Coordinates of C-alpha atoms and ligand atoms in Angstrom, one line a residue:
X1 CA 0.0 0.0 0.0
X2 CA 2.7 2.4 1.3
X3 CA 5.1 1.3 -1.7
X4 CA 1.4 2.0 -4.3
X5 CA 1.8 5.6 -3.0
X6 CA 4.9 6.4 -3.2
X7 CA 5.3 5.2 -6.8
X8 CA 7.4 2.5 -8.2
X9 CA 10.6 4.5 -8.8
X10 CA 10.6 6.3 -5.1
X11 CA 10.1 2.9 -3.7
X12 CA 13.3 1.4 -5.3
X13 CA 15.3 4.5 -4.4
X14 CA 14.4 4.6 -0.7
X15 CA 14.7 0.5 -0.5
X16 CA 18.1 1.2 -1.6
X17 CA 19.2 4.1 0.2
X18 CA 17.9 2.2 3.6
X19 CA 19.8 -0.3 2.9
X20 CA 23.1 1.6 2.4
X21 CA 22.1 3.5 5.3
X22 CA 21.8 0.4 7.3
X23 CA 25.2 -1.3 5.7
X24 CA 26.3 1.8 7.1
X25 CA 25.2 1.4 10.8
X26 CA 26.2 -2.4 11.4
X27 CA 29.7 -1.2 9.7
X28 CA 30.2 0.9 13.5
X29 CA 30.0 -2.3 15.4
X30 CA 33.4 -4.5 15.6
X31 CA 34.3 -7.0 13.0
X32 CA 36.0 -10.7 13.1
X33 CA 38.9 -10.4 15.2
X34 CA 39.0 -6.7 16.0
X35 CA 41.8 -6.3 19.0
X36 CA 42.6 -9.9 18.8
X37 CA 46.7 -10.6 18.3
X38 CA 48.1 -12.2 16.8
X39 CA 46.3 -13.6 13.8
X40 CA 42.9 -11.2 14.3
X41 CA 40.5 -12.4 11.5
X42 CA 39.0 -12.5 8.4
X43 CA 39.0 -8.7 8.1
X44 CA 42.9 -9.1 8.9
X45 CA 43.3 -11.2 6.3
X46 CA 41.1 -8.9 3.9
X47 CA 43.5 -6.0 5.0
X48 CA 46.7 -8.3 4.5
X49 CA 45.9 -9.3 1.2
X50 CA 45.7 -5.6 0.2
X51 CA 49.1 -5.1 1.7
X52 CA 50.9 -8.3 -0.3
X53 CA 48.4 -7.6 -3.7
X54 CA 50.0 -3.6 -3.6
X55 CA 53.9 -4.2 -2.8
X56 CA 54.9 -8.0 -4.3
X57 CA 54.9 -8.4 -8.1
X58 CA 52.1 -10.2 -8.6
X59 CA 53.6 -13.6 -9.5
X60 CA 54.5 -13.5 -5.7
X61 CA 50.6 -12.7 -4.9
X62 CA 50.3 -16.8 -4.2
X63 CA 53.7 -18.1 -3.5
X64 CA 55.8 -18.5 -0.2
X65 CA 58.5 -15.8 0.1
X66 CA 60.3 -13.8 2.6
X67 CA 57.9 -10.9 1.9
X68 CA 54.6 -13.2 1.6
X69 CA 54.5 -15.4 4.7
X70 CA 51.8 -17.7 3.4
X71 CA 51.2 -19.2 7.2
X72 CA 49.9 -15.6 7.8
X73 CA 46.5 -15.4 5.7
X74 CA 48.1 -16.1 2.5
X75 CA 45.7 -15.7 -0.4
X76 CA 43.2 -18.9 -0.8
X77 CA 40.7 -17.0 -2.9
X78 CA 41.0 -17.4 -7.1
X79 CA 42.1 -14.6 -8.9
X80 CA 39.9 -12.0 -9.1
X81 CA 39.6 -11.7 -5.4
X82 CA 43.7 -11.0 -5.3
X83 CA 42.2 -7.9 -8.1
X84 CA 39.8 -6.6 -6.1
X85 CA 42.2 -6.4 -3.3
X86 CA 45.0 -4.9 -5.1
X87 CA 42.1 -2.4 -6.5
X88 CA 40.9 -1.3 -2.9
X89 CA 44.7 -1.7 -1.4
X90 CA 45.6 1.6 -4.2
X91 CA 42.4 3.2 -3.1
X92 CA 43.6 2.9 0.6
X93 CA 46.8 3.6 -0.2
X94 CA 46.3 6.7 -1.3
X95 CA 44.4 7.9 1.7
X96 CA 46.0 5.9 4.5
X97 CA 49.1 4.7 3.4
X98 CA 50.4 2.9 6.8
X99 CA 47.0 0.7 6.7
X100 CA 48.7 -1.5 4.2
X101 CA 52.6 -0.6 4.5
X102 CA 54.9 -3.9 3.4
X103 CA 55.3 -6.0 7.1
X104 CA 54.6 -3.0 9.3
X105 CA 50.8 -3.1 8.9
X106 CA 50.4 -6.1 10.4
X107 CA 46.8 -5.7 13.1
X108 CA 46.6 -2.3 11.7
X109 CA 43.1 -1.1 13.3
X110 CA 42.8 2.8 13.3
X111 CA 39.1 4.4 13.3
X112 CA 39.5 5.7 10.0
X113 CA 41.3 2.9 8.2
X114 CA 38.0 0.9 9.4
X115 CA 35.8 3.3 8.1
X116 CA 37.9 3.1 4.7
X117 CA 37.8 -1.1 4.9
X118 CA 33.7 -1.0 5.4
X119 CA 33.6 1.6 2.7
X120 CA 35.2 -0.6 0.1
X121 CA 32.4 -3.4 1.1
X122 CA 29.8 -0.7 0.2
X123 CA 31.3 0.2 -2.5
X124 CA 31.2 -4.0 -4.0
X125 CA 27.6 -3.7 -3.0
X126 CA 27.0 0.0 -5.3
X127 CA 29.1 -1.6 -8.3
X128 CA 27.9 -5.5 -8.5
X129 CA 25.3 -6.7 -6.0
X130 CA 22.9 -4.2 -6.2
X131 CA 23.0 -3.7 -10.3
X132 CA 22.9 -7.8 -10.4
X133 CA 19.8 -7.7 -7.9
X134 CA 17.7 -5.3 -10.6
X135 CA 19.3 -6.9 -13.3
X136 CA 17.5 -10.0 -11.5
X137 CA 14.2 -8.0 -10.9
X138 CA 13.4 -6.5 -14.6
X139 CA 14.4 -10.1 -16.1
X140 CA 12.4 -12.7 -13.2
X141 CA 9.8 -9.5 -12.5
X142 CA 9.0 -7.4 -15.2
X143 CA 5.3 -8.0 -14.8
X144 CA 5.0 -8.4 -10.9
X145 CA 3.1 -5.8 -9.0
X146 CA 4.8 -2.6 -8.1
X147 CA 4.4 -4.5 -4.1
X148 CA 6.0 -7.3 -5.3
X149 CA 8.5 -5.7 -7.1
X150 CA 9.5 -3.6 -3.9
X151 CA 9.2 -7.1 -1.6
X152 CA 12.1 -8.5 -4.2
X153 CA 13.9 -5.9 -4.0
X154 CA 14.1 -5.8 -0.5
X155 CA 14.5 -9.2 0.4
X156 CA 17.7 -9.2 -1.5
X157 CA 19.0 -6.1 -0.1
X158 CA 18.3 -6.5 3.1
X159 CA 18.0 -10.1 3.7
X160 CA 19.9 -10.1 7.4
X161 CA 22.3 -12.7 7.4
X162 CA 24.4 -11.6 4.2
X163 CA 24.3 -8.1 5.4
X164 CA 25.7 -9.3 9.0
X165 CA 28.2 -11.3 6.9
X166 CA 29.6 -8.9 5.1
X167 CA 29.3 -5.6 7.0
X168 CA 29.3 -6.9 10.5
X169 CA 31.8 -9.8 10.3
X170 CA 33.7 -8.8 7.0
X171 CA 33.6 -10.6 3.9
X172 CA 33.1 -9.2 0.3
X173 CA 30.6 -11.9 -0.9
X174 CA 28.4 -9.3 -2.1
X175 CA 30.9 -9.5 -5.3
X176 CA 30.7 -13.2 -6.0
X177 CA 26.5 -13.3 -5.4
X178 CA 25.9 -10.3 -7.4
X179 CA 28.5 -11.8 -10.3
X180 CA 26.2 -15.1 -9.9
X181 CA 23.0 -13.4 -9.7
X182 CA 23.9 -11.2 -13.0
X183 CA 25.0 -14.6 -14.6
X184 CA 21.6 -15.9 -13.8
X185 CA 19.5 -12.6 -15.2
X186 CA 22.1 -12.4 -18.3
X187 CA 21.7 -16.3 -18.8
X188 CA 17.8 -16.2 -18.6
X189 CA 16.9 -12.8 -20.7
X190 CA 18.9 -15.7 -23.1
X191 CA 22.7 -13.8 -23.9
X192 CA 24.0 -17.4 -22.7
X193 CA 27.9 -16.6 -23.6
X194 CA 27.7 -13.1 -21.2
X195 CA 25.9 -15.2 -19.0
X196 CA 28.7 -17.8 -19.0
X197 CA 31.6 -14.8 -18.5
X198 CA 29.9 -13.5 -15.5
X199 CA 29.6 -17.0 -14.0
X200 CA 32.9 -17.2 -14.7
X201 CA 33.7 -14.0 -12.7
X202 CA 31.9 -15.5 -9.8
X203 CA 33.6 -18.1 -9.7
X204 CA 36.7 -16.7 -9.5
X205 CA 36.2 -14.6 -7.4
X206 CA 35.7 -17.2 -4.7
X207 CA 35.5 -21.0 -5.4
X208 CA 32.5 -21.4 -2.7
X209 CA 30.3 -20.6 -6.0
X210 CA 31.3 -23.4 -7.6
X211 CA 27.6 -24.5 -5.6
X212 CA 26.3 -23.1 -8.0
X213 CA 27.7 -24.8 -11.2
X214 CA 25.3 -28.0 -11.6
X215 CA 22.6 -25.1 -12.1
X216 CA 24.5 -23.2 -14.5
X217 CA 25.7 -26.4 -16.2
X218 CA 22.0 -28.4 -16.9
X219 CA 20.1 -25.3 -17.3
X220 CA 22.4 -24.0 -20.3
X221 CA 23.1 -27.9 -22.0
X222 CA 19.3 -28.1 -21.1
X223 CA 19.3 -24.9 -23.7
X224 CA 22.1 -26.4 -26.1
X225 CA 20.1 -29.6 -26.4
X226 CA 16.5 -27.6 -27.6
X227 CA 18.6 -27.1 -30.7
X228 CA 17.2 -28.7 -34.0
X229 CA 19.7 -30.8 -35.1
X230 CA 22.6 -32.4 -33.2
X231 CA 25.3 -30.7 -35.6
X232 CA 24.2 -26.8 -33.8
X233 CA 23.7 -28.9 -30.3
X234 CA 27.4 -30.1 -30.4
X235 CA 28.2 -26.5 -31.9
X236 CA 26.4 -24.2 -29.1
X237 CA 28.1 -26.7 -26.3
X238 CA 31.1 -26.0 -28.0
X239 CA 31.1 -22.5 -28.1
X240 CA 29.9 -22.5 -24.6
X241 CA 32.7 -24.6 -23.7
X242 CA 35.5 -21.8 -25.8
X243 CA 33.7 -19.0 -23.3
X244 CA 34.1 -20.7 -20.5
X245 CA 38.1 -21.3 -21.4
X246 CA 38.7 -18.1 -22.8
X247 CA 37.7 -16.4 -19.8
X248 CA 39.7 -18.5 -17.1
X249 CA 42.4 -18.0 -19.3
X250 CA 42.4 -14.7 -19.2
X251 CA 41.7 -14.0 -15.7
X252 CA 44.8 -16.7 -14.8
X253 CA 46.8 -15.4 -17.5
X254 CA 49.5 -13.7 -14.9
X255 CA 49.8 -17.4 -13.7
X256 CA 50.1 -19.9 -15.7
X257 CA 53.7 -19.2 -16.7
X258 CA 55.0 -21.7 -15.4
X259 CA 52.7 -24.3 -15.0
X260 CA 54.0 -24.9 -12.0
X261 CA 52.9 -21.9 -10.6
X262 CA 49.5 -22.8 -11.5
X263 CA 49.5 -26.0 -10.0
X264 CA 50.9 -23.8 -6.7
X265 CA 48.0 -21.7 -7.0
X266 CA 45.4 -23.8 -7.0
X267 CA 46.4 -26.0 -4.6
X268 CA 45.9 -22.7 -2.0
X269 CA 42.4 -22.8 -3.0
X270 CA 41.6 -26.7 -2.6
X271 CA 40.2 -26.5 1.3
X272 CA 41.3 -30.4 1.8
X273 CA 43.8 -29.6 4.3
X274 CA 41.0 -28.9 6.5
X275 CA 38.2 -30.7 8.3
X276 CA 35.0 -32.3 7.6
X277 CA 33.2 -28.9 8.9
X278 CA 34.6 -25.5 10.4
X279 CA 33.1 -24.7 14.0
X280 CA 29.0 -25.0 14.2
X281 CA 27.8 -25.5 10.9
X282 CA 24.1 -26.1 10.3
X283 CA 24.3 -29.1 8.1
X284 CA 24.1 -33.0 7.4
X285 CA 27.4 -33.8 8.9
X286 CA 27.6 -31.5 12.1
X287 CA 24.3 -31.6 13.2
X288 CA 24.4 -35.3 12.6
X289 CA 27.6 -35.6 14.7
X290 CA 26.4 -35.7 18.0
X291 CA 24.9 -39.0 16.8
X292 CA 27.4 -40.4 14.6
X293 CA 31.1 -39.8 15.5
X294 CA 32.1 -39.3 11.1
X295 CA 35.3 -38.4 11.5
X296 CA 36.1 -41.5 13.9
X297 CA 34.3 -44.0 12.1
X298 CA 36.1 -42.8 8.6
X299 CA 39.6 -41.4 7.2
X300 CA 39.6 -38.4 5.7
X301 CA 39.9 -39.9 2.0
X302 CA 36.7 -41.5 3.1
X303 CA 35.1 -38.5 4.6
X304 CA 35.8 -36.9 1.2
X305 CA 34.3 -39.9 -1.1
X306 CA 31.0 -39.6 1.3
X307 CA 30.6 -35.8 1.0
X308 CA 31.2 -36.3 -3.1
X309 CA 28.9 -38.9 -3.6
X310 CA 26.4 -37.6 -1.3
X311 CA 26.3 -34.1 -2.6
X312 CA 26.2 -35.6 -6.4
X313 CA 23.4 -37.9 -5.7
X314 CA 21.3 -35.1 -4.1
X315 CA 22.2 -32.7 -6.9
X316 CA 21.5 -35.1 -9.9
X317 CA 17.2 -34.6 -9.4
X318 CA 17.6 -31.2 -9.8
X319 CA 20.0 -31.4 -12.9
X320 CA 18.1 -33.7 -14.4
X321 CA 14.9 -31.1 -14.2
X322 CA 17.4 -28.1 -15.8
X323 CA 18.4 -30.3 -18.9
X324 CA 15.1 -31.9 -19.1
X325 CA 13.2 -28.6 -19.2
X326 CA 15.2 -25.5 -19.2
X327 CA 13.3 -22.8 -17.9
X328 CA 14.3 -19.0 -16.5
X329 CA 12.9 -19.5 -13.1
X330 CA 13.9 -22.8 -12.8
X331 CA 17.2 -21.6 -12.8
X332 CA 17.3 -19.9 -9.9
X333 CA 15.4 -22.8 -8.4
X334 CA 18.2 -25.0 -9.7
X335 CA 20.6 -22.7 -8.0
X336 CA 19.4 -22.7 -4.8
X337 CA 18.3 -26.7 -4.7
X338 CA 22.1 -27.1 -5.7
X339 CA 23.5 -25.0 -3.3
X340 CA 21.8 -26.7 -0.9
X341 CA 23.3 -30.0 -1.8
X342 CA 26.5 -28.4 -1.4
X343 CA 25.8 -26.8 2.0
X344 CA 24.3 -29.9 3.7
X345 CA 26.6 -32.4 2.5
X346 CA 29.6 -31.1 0.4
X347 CA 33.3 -31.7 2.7
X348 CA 34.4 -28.8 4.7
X349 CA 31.4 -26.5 4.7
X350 CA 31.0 -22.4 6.6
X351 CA 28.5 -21.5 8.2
X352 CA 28.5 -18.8 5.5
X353 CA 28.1 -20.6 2.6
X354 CA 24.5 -20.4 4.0
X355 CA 24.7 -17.3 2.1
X356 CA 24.4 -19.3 -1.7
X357 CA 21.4 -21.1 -1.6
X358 CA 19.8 -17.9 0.1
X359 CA 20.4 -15.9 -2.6
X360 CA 18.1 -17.1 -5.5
X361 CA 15.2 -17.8 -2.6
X362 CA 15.7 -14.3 -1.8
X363 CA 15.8 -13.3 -5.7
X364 CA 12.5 -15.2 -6.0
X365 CA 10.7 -13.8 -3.0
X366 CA 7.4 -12.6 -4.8
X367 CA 7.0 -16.1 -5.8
X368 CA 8.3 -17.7 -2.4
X369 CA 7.1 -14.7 0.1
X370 CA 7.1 -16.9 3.1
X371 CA 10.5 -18.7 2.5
X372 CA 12.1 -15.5 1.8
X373 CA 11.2 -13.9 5.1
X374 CA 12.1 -17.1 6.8
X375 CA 14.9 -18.7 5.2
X376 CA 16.8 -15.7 6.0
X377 CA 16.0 -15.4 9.7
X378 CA 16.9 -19.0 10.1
X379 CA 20.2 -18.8 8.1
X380 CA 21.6 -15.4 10.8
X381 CA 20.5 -17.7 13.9
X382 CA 22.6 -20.7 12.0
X383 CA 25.5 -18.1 12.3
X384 CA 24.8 -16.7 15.9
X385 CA 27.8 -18.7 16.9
X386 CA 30.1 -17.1 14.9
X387 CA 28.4 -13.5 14.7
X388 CA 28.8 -13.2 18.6
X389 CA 32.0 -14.2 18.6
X390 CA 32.7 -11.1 16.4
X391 CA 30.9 -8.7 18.9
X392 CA 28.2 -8.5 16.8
X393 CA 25.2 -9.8 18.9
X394 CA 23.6 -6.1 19.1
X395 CA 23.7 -5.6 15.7
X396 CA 22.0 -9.4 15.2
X397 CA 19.2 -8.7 17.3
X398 CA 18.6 -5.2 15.7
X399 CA 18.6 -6.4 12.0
X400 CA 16.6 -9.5 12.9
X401 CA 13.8 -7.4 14.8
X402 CA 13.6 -4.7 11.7
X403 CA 13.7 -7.9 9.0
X404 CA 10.6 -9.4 11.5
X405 CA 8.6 -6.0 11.6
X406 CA 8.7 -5.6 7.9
X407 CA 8.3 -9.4 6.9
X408 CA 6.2 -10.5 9.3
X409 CA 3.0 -8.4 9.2
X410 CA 3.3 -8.8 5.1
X411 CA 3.1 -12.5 5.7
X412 CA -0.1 -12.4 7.5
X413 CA -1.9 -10.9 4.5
X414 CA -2.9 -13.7 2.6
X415 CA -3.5 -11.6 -0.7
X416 CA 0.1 -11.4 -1.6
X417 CA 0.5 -14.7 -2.0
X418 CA -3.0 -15.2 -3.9
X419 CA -1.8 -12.9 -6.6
X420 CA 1.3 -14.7 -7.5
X421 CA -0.5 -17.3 -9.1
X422 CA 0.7 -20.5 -10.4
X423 CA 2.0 -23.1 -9.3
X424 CA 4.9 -21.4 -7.2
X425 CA 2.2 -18.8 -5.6
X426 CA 0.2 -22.0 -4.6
X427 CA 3.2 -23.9 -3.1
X428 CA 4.1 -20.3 -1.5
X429 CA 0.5 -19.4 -0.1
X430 CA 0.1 -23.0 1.8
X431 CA 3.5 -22.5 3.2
X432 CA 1.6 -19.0 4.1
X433 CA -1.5 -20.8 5.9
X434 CA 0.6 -24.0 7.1
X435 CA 3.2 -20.8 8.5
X436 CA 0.9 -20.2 11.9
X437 CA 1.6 -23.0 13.7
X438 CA 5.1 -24.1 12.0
X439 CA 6.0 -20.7 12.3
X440 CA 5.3 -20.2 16.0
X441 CA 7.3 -23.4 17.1
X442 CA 10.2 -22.5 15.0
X443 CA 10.5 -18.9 16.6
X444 CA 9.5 -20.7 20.0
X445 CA 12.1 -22.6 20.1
X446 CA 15.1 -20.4 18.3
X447 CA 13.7 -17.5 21.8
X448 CA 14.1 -20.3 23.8
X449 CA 17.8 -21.4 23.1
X450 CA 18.6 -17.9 22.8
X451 CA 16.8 -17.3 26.1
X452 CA 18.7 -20.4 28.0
X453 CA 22.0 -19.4 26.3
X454 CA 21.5 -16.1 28.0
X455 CA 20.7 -17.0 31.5
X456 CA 21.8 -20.5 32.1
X457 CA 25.4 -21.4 32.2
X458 CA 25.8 -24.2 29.7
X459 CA 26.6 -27.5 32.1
X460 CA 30.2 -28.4 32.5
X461 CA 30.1 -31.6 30.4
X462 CA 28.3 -30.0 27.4
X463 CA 29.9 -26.6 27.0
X464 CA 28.8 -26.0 23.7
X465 CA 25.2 -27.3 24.6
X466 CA 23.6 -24.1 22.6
X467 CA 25.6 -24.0 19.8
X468 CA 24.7 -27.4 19.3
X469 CA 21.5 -27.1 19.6
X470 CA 21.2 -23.8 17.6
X471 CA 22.9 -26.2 14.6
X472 CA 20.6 -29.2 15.0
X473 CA 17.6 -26.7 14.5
X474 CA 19.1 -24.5 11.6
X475 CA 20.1 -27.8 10.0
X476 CA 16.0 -28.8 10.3
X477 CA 14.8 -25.8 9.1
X478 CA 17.3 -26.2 6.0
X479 CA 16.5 -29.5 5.2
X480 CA 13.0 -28.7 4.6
X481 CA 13.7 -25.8 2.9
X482 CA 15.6 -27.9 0.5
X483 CA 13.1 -30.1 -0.2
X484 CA 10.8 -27.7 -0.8
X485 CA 12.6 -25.5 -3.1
X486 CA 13.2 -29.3 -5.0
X487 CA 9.7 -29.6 -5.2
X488 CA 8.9 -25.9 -6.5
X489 CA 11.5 -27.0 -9.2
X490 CA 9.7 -30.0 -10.0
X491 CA 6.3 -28.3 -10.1
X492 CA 8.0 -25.7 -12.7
X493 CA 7.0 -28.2 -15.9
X494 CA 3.8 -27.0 -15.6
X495 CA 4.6 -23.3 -15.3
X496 CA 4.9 -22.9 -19.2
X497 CA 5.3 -19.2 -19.0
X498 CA 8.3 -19.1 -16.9
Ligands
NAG501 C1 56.8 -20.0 4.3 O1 58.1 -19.5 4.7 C2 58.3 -19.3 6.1 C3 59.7 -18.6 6.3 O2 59.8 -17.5 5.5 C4 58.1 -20.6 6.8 O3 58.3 -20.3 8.2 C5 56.8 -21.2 6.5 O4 56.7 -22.4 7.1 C6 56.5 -21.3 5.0 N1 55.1 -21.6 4.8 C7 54.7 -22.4 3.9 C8 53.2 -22.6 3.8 O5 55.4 -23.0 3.1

């Protein structure tokens, strides 16, 4: 109603400029590791790589020398992150020099050099998240309601948990989604090679969006393959196939002379070294793990083999969908089913790569209002753990309580959901009248463990009692989700028109 009166183009102005404003405001709270020697965190590591990407030629940028101590945060992102942090490092540089001086910057935390950090995730959000997200809006949208339209954008933009990722706890995954969420608009207004460059850009900009890839892969051999004769099938694979080359070529052209130092590179980016899963992580093998000791029962070769066959196998329906019927909002659906393989079963898993299958639900809000308002919620109490570790439980409870005002009372009107349609606006709209009593246990229970962390001391034996607990609930609420975005996918054959 409020968005009706203000007029479409006010509405997408003031969604955006609240959410910059509100980027703006969990940027003053602390981030990982603030004041923590002597390894800090990620935002350290952020700061360090501007500092190594600036000074050291860059065939140094990923190799162990007496100026790049690789045992202190050395670079384990693909190429274009070591860009984007040599691009921000000369923007610093400029204005704060000693914030990313060769050795001597190590822990440097001055007031303004953290302003000037948080500025440069703002500024990933200004020149690739928020063009992908209405890219994403006048492809998947162009028809919607000037309500819905609004709702889209907003869940996107202000979806809590990526906002308390990447503002609060410091991350630029705002670049990678938005590269994937412009791959999926480009791919689906049908320029499939663009498309295929800016999945390419995503990808290498952090590996974690290699969840997305089965998507990307059935959806455009699922296009290929509605070619008339086999002779332009095997040719638009092809040519799909050059792209997809070309590109990685030419964003890993500084390093693939020699091939060895190719080989050097990507072995920092293959996470094998580590565990089964990082800390509390809401999926299949943690919140399992309580029950069923995995890494005791198996090796980590083993471990490995499970996680691959178990996220293929659960990726494959949804694949099989994609080549089967290609269709633009599938896509996203795709996306998000296959992310969600990935984050419930794939081998060392972060709480943060939450964040992937989120994105296209959020993308598709107007058709999945309730999932959209919840999914989000549940995915910033998956990361509670981690976000109060950071210092950040203030700004946690303040996002979460101005997501629920605006999400909630929306969700109660049944007409939204009604004028969606279809077959995705039925699945949404019984969610919607199934949501009372689902709903009310769900946020029962997440008060409750937040109420009991608060108050009671965990007991001795079970110290991590509510971070357990907060896991084994996420991973629930996931679970379903993941079902039920596979069966919005399914019910998509009979959605000709999208
Ligand atoms: C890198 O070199 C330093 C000495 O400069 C050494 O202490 C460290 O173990 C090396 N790290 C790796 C990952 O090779």
């Amino acid at each position: 109603m409020l968005v009706r009166a203000l007029g479409a183009p006010v509405a997408t102005i003031l969604i955006i400029a609240v959410s910059l404003l509100i980027r703006f405001g969990i940027g003053l709270h602390p981030y990982s590791g603030a004041g923590l020697p002597p390894r800090f965190g990620d935002y350290e590591a952020q700061r360090h790589w501007m500092e190594v990407t600036v000074h050291l030629p860059i065939q140094d940028w990923y190799t162990n020398t007496t100026d790049n101590n690789l045992d202190y945060w050395g670079l384990d992102y693909p190429p274009i992150s070591a860009y984007q942090s040599w691009l921000y490092g000369k923007a610093i540089q400029r204005l704060e020099p000693e914030a990313i001086a060769l050795h001597t910057s190590r822990g440097y935390e001055t007031p303004s050099s953290k302003t000037l950090m948080r500025w440069s995730v703002v500024a990933s959000d200004i020149l690739v998240f928020i063009p992908a997200v209405l890219a994403c809006r006048h492809v998947f949208f162009k028809d919607a309601t000037v309500e819905q339209r609004a709702w889209m954008l907003f869940a996107a933009l202000l979806q809590p948990a990526a906002v308390l990722i990447d503002h609060g706890h410091f991350q630029y995954n705002s670049i990678s989604l938005g590269f994937a969420a412009g791959a999926a608009a480009v791919v689906a207004s049908g320029k499939e090679v663009l498309g295929s460059i800016l999945y390419c850009l995503s990808l290498n900009h952090k590996q974690m969006s290699m969840y997305y890839a089965p998507a990307f892969f059935a959806h455009l051999l699922g296009r290929c393959l509605r070619r008339p004769t086999l002779l332009t099938q095997v040719g638009a694979v092809a040519r799909l196939g050059f792209v997809v080359c070309a590109t990685f070529a030419c964003i890993w052209a500084p390093f693939l002379v020699p091939p060895s130092r190719a080989i050097e590179v990507l072995s920092r980016l293959a996470p094998l070294r580590r565990g089964l899963f990082e800390d509390y992580v809401g999926n299949f093998w943690c919140a399992t793990s309580p029950l069923i000791k995995w890494k005791q029962l198996f090796s980590q070769q083993e471990l490995v083999q499970l996680c691959m066959g178990a996220t293929l196998l659960t990726v494959l329906p949804a694949m099989a969908q994609q080549i089967r019927s290609p269709s633009r909002k599938g896509l996203l659906l795709c996306m998000a089913s296959s992310a969600f393989s990935f984050f419930l079963f794939s081998y060392q898993v972060h709480e943060k790569s939450i964040l992937l299958p989120l994105l296209p639900v959020t993308l598709l809000a107007p058709d999945v209002p309730a999932l959209a308002a919840w999914l989000p919620a549940v995915a910033a109490f998956s990361m509670y753990p981690l976000l109060k570790k950071d210092g950040l439980s203030l700004a946690y409870g303040a996002l979460l309580l101005f997501w629920a005002a605006f999400t909630l009372p929306s969700q109660a009107a049944p007409n939204r959901t009604a004028a969606s349609g279809g077959a995705q606006g039925r699945g949404g709209s019984m969610l919607s009248y199934g949501l009372p009593l689902i709903f009310r246990t769900s946020v029962g229970l997440a008060l409750g463990i937040h109420a009991a962390a608060a108050v009671l001391d965990p007991p001795k034996r079970l110290p991590f009692i509510y971070d357990a607990l907060m896991t084994a609930l996420s991973f629930l609420h996931f679970a379903a989700a993941a079902v039920y975005v596979q069966l919005l996918l399914w019910s998509q054959d009979h959605e000709k028109s999208n």
